[in-house]
Short mmCIF file of C-alpha atoms and ligand atoms in Angstrom, two decimals:
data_model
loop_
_atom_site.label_atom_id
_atom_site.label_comp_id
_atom_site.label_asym_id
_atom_site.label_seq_id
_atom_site.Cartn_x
_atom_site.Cartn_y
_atom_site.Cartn_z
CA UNK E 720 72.69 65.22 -118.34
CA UNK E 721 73.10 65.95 -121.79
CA UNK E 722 75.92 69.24 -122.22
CA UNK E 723 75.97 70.74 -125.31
CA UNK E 724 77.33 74.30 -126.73
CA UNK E 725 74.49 76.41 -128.26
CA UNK E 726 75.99 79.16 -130.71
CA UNK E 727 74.15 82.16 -132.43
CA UNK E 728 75.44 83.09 -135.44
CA UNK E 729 74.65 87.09 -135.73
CA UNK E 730 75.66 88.65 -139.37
CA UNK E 731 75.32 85.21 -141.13
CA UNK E 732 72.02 84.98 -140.52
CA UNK E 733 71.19 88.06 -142.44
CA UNK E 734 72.97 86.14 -145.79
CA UNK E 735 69.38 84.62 -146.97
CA UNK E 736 70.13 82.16 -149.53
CA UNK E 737 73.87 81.53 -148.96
CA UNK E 738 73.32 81.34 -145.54
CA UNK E 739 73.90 77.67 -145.15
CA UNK E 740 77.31 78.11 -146.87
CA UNK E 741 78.51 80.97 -144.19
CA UNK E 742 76.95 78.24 -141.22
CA UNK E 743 78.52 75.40 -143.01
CA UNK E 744 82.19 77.42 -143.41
CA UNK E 745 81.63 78.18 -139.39
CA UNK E 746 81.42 74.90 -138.39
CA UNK E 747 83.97 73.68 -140.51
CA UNK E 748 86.16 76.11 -138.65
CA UNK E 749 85.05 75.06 -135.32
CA UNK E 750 85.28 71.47 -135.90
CA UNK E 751 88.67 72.11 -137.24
CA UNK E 752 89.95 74.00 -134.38
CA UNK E 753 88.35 71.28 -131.77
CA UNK E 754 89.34 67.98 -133.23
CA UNK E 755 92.33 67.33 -130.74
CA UNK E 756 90.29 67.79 -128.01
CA UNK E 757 88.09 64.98 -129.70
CA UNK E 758 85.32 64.02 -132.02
CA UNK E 759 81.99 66.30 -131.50
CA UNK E 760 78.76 66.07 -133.19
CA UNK E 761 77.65 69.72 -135.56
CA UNK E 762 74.19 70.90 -136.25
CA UNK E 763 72.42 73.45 -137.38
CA UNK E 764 68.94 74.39 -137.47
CA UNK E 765 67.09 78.12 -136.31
CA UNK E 766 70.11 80.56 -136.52
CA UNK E 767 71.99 78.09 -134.17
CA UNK E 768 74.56 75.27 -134.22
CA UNK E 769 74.96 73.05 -131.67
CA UNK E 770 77.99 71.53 -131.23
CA UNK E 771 77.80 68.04 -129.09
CA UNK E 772 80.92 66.33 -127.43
CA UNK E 773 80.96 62.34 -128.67
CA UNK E 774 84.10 61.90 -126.44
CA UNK E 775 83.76 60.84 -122.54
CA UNK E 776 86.79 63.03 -121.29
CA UNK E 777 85.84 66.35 -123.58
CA UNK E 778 87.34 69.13 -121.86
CA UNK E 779 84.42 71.77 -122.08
CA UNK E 780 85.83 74.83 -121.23
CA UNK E 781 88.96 74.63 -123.71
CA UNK E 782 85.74 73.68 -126.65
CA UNK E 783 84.31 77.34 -125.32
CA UNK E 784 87.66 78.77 -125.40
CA UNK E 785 87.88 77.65 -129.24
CA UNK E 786 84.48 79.03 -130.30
CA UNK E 787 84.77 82.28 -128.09
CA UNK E 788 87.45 82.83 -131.13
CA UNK E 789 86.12 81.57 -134.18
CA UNK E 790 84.61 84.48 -136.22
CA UNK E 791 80.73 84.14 -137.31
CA UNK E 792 79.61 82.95 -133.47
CA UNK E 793 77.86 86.00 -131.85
CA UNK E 794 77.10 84.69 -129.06
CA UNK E 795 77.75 81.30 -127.58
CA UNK E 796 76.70 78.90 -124.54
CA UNK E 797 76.93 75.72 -122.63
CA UNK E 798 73.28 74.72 -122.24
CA UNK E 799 71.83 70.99 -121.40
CA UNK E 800 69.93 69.09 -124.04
CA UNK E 801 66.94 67.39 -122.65
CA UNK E 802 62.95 66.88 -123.33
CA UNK E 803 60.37 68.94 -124.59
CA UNK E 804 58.32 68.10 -121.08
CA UNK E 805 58.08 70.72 -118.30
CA UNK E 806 58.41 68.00 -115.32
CA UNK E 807 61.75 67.46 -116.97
CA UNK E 808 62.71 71.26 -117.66
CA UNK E 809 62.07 72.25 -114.15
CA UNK E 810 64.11 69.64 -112.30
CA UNK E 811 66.82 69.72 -115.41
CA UNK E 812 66.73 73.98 -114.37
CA UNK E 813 66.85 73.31 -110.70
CA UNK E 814 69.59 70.58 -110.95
CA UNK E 815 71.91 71.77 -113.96
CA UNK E 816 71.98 75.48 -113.03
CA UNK E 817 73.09 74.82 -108.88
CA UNK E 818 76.32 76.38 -108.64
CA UNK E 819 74.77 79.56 -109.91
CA UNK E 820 71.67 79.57 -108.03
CA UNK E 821 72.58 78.26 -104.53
CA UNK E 822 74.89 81.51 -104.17
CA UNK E 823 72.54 83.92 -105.88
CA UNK E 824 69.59 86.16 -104.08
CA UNK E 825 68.30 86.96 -107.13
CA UNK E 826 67.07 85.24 -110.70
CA UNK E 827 64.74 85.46 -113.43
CA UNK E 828 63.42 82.91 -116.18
CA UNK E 829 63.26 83.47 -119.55
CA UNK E 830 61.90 81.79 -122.12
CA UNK E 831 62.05 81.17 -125.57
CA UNK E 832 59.51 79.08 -127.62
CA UNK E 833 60.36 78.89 -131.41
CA UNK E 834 58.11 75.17 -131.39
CA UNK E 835 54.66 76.37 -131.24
CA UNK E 836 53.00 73.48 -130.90
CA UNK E 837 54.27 73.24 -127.43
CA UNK E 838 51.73 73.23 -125.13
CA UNK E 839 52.57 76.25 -122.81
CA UNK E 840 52.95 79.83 -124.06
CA UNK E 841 56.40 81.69 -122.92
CA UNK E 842 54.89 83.59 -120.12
CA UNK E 843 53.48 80.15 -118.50
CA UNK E 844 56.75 78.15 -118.94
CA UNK E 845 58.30 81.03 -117.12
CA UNK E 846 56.11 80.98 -114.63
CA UNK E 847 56.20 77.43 -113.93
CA UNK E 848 59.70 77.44 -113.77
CA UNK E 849 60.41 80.33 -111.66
CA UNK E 850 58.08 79.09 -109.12
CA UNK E 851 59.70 75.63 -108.93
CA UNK E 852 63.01 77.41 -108.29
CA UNK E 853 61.49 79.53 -105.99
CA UNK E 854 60.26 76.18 -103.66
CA UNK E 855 64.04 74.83 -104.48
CA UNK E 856 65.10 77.51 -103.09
CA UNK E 857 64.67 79.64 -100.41
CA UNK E 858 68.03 82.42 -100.73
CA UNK E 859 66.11 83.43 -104.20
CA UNK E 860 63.71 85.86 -105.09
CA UNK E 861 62.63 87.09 -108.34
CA UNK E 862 64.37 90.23 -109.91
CA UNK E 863 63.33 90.91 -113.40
CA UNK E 864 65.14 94.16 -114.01
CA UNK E 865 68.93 93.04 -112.83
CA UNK E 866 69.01 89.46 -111.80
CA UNK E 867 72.11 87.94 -110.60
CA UNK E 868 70.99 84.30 -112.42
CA UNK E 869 69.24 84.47 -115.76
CA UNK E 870 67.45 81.21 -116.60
CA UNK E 871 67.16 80.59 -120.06
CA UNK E 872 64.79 78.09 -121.22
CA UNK E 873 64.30 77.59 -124.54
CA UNK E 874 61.86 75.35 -126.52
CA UNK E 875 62.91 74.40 -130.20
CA UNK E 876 61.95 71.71 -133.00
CA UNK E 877 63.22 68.61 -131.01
CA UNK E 878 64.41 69.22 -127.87
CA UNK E 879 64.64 72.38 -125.07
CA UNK E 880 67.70 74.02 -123.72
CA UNK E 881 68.49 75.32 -120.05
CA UNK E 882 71.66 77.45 -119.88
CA UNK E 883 72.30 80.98 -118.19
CA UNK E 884 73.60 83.93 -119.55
CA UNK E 885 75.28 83.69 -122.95
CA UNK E 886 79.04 84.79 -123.65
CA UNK E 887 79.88 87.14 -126.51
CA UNK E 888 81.41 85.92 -129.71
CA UNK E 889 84.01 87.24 -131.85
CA UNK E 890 81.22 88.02 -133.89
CA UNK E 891 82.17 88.67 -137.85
CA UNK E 892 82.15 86.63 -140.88
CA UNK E 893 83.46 82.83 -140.94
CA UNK E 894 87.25 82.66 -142.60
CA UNK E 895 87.48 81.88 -145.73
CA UNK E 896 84.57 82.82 -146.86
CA UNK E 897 85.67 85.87 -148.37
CA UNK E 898 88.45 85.00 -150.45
CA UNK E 899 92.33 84.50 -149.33
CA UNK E 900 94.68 87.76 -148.91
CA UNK E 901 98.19 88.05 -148.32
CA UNK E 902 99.22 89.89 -144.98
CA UNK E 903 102.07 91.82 -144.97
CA UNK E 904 103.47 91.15 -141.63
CA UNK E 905 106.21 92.07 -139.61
CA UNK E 906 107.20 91.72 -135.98
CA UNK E 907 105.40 95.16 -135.15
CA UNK E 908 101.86 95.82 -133.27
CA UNK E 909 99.92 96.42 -136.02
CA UNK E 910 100.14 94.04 -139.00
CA UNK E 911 98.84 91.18 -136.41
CA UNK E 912 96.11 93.67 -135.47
CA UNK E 913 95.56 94.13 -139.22
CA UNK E 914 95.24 90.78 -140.10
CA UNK E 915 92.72 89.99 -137.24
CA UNK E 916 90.66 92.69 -138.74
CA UNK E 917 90.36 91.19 -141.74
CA UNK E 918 90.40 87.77 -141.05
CA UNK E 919 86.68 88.81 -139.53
CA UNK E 920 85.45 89.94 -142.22
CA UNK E 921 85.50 86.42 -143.99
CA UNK E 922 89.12 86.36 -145.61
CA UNK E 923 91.78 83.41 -145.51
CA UNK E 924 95.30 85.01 -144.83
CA UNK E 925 98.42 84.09 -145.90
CA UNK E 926 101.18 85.91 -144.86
CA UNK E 927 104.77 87.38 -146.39
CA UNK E 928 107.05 88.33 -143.97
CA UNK E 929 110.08 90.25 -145.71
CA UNK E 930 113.90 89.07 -143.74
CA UNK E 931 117.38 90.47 -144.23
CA UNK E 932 119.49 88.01 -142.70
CA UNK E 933 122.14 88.49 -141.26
CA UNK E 934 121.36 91.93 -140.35
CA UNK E 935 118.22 89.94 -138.85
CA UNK E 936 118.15 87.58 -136.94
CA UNK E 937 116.82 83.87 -136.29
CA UNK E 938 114.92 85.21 -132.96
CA UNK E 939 113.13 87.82 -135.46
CA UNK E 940 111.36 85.81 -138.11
CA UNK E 941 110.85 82.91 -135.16
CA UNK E 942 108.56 85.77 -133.56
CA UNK E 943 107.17 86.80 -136.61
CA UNK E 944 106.20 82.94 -136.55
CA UNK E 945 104.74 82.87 -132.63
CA UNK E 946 102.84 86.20 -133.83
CA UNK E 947 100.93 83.94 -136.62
CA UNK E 948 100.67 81.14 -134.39
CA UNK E 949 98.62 83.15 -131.69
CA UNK E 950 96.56 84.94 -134.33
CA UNK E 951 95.93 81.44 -135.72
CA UNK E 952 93.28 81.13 -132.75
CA UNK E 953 91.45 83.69 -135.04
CA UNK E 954 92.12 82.87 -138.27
CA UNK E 955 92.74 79.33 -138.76
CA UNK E 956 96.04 77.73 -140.17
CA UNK E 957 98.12 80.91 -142.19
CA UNK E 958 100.59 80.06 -145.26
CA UNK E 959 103.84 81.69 -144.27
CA UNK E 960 106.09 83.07 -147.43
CA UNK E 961 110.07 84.21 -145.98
CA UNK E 962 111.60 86.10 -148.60
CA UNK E 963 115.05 86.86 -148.46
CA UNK E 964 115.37 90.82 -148.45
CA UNK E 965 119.42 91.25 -147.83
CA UNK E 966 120.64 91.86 -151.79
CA UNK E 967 117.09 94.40 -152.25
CA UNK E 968 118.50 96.38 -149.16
CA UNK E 969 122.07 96.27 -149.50
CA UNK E 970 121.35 98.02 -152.76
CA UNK E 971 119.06 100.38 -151.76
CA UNK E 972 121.32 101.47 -148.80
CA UNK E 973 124.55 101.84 -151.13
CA UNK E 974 122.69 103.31 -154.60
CA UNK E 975 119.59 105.62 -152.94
CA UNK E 976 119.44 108.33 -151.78
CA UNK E 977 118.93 107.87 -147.62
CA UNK E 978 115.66 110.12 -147.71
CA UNK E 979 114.30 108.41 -150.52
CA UNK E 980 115.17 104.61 -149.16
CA UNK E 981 112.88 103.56 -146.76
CA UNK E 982 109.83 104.26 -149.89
CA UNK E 983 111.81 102.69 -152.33
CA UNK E 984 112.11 99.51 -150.07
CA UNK E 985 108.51 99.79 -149.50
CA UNK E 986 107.61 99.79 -153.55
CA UNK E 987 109.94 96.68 -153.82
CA UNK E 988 107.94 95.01 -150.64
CA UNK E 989 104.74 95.71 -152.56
CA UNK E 990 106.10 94.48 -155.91
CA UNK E 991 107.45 91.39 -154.22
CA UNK E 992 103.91 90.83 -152.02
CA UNK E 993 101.98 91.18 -155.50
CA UNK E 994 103.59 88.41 -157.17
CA UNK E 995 103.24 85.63 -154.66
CA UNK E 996 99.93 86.92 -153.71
CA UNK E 997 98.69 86.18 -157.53
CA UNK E 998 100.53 82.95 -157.20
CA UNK E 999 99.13 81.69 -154.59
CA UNK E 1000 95.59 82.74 -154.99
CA UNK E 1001 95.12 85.96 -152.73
CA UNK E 1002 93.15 88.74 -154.85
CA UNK E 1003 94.56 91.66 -151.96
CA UNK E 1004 97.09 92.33 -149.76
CA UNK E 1005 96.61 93.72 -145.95
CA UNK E 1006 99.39 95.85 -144.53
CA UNK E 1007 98.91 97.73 -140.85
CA UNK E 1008 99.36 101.04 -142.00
CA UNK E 1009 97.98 103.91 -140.13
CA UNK E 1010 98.03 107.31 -141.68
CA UNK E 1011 100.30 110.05 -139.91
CA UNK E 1012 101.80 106.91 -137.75
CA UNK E 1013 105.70 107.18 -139.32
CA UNK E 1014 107.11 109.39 -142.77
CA UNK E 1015 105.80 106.36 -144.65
CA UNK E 1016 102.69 106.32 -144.02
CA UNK E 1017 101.84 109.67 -144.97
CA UNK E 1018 99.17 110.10 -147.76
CA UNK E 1019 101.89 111.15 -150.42
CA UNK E 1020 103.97 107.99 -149.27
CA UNK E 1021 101.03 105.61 -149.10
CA UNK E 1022 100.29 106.87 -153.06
CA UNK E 1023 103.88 106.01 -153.54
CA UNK E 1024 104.13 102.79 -152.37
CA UNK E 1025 99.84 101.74 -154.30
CA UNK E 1026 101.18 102.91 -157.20
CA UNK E 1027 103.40 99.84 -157.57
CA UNK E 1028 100.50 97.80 -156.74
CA UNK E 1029 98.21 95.86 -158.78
CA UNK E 1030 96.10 94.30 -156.29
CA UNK E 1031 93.92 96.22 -153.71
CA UNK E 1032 95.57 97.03 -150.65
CA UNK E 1033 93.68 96.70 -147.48
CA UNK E 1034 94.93 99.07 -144.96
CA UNK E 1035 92.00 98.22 -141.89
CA UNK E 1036 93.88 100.02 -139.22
CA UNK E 1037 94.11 102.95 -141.34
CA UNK E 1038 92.10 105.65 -139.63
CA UNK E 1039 93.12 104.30 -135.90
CA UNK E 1040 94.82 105.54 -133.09
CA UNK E 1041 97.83 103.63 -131.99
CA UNK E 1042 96.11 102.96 -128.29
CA UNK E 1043 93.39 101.75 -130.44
CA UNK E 1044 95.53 99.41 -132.45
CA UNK E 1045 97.18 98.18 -128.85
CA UNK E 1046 93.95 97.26 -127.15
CA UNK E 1047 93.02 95.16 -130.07
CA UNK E 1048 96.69 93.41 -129.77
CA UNK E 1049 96.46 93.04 -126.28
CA UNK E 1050 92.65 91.32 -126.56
CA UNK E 1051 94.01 89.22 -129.30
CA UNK E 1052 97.10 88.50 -127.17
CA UNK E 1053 99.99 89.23 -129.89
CA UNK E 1054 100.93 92.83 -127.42
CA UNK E 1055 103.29 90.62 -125.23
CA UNK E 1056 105.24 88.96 -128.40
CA UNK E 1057 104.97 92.08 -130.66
CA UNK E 1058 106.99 94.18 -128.21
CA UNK E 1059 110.06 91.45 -127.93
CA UNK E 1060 113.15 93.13 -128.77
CA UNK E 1061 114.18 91.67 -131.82
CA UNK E 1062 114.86 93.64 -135.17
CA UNK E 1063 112.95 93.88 -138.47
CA UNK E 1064 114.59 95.00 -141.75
CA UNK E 1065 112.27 98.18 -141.57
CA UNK E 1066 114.59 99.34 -138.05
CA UNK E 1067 117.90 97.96 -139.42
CA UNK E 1068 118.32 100.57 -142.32
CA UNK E 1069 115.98 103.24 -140.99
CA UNK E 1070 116.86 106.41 -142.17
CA UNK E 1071 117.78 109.67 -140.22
CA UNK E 1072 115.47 111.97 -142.15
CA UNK E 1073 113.04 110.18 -144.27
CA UNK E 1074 110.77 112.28 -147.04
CA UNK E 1075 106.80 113.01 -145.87
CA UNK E 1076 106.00 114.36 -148.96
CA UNK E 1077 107.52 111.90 -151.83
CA UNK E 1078 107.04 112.91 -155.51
CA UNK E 1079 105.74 110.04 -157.33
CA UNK E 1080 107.44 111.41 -160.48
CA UNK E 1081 110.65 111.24 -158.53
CA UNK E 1082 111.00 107.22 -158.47
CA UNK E 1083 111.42 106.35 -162.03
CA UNK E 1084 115.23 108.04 -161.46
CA UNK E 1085 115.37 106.89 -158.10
CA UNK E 1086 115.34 103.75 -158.47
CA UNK E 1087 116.40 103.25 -162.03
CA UNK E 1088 120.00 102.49 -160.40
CA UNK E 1089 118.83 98.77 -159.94
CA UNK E 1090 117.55 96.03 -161.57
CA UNK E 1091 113.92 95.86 -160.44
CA UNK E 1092 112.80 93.14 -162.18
CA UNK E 1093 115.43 90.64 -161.81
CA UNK E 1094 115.77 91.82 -158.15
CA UNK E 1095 112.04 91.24 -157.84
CA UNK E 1096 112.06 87.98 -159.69
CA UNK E 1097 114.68 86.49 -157.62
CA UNK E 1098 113.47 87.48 -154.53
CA UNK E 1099 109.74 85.51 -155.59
CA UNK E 1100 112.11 82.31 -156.68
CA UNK E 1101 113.62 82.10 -153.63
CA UNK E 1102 111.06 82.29 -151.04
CA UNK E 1103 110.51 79.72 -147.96
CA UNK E 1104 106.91 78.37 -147.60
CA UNK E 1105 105.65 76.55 -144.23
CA UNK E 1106 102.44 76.42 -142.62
CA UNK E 1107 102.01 78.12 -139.04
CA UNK E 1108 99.21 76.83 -136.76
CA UNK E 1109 98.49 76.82 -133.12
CA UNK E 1110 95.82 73.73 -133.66
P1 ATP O 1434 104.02 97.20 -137.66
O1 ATP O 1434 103.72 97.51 -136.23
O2 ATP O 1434 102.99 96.33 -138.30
O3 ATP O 1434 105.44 96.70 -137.82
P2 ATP O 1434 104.86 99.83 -138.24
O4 ATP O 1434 104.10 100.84 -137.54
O5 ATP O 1434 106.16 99.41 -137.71
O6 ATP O 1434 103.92 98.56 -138.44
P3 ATP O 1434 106.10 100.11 -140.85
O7 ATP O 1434 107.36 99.50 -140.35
O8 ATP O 1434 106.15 101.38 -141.62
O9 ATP O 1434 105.01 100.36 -139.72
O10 ATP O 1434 105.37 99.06 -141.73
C1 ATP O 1434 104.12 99.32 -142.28
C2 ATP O 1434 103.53 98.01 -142.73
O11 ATP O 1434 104.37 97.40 -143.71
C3 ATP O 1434 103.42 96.97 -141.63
O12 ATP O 1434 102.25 97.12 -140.88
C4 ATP O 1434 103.44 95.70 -142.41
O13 ATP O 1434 102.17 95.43 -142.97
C5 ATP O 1434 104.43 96.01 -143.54
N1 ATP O 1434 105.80 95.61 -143.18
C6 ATP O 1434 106.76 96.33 -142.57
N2 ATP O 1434 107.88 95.60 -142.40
C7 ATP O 1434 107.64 94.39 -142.93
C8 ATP O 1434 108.40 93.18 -143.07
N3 ATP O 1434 109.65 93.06 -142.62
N4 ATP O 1434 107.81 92.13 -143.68
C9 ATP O 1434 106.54 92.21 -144.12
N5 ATP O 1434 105.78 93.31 -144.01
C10 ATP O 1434 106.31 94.40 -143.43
MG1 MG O 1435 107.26 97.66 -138.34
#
């Protein structure tokens, strides 16, 4: 018996005349993501890919675990490959579906027929089949309404399928489709959460990740790492920029004003993120700001810290609650790392009383006590690069 994955791709199929580059993008993804598990076959035809295991020992249910996660499936299933001929659909039915429907008491059949040439309508195949099952056997009966087995048959160009009930997808648009952006991330719930989000709508990350050693530590940017290497099951490989943030801080804690500091570091993270984000290609960056969540992320502070910005700033978590932002982190599985201990330069020089209602006028005296350009400019010359991937 022939096992193959059948995958429905939802949104893409509503692209009309790019949609072959949104399929192809998919299943450059998946086949990406799979290739230690060895070499598969990819098609495409009628809103569906296929993906077929060439490999003897092709672990199955680690393939499904892959596609379950790459965005632009909407819906996914193993299903057996076999002959458009109903002697061989029933017995293939009977046979490859056992497990489920020796332990069920109820089923239904369902079929599909995009090849109409076939010779029986969709009603009669059903019918066919679900009697056959029903002389296989005997703990069955049919429920149409709420069946405990679904049967799906379905009839395409060159061959049929037989799988049960389909699995949801992640759903979205493939990665990299969309252009690259630069995610602003720090060890924290919500700039993994943020990320995700827009990772399924079609964009490439890279990431920046802002360190003040020795005021942090090792164990801080190596979970900063383990948080891109678990969202990698999303997203795909992520480019990871480490810039060194001590000098920038230092300063800012010695020459600012404390209620003023924790914007002004901010507008130098922004400054920082927009230069290697041009650099290296991204055209926005992605922070995990929530309005109303801390003093920064008040509306005055958020117009504080865009006004430094050139590029767009995508801010998907925005309008969220924080147990709405946690449920996404615990489905995506970053929860568990992001709440580790370990301190980010945000904590380290937090102040007592921070301002919620920053002037924007106020900055240019601020912060004219440093050297923002040179401080900026060093900071882009000395950043670490290295590529994080789970795969
Ligand atoms: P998070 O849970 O993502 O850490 P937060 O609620 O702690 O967010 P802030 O510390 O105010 O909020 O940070 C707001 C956003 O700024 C973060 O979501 C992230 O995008 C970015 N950010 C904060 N600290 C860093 C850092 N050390 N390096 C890179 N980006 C950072
Ligand atoms: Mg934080």
């Amino acid at each position: 018996m022939k096992e193959i994955i059948l995958i429905k791709n939802g949104e893409i199929a509503l692209k009309g005349l790019n949609r072959s580059t949104f399929e192809d993008a998919m299943i450059k993804n998946i086949r990406r993501r799979m290739a230690h598990l060895g070499k598969v076959d990819a098609k495409k035809a009628q809103s569906t890919v296929t993906i077929e295991p060439k490999d003897e020992f092709f672990d199955m249910d680690a393939a499904c675990d892959i596609v379950s996660k790459v965005f632009g499936v909407s819906a996914f299933c193993r299903a057996c490959e076999i002959e458009k001929d109903m002697e061989t659909i029933k017995k293939t039915a009977a046979e490859y579906l056992k497990n489920q429907l020796s332990f069920a008491k109820t089923f239904k059949v369902l079929a599909k027929r995009s090849d109409k040439k076939f010779p029986l309508t969709s009603p009669e195949i059903c019918r066919e089949v679900g009697g056959y099952l029903l002389s296989k056997y005997h703990n069955l009966s049919v429920d149409v309404i709420d069946p405990e087995v679904s049967v799906v048959i379905e009839v395409r160009d060159k061959f049929a399928y037989i799988h049960s009930a389909q699995t949801d997808g992640a759903g979205g648009i493939p990665t990299g489709t969309g252009g690259r952006a630069m995610l602003l991330i720090s060890g924290g719930i919500d700039s993994p959460v943020a990320g995700y989000m827009m990772a399924k709508r079609g964009l490439e990350l890279s990431a920046i990740h802002f360190a003040s050693p020795p005021y942090t530590s090792e164990r801080a940017l190596e979970k900063v790492k383990d948080l891109l290497r678990q969202m990698t099951h999303y997203t795909g490989r992520i480019k990871l920029y480490t810039v060194c943030f001590t000098k920038i801080q230092e300063q800012i804690r010695d020459r600012v004003k404390e209620e003023y500091s924790t914007l002004v570091m901010r507008r130098f993270m922004m400054r920082i993120a927009n230069k290697i984000a041009e650099k290296n290609g991204s055209l926005a960056l992605i922070t995990g700001e929530s309005l109303g969540q801390v003093a920064s992320q008040t509306l005055p502070s958020i117009q504080c810290t865009d006004a430094v910005s050139t590029l767009p700033t995508f801010r998907p978590l925005i309008g969220m609650d924080k147990e709405e932002i946690v449920a996404i982190s615990r489905k995506i599985e970053t929860f568990d790392i992001s709440v580790q201990p370990f301190e980010d330069c945000c904590t380290v020089f937090t102040p007592k009383h921070p301002k919620t209602k920053p002037n924007l006028s106020d900055f240019e005296k601020v912060e004219s006590v440093m050297d923002i350009e040179a401080l900026v400019n060093e900071a882009v010359e000395t950043v670490e690069t290295e590529f994080v991937s789970a795969f």
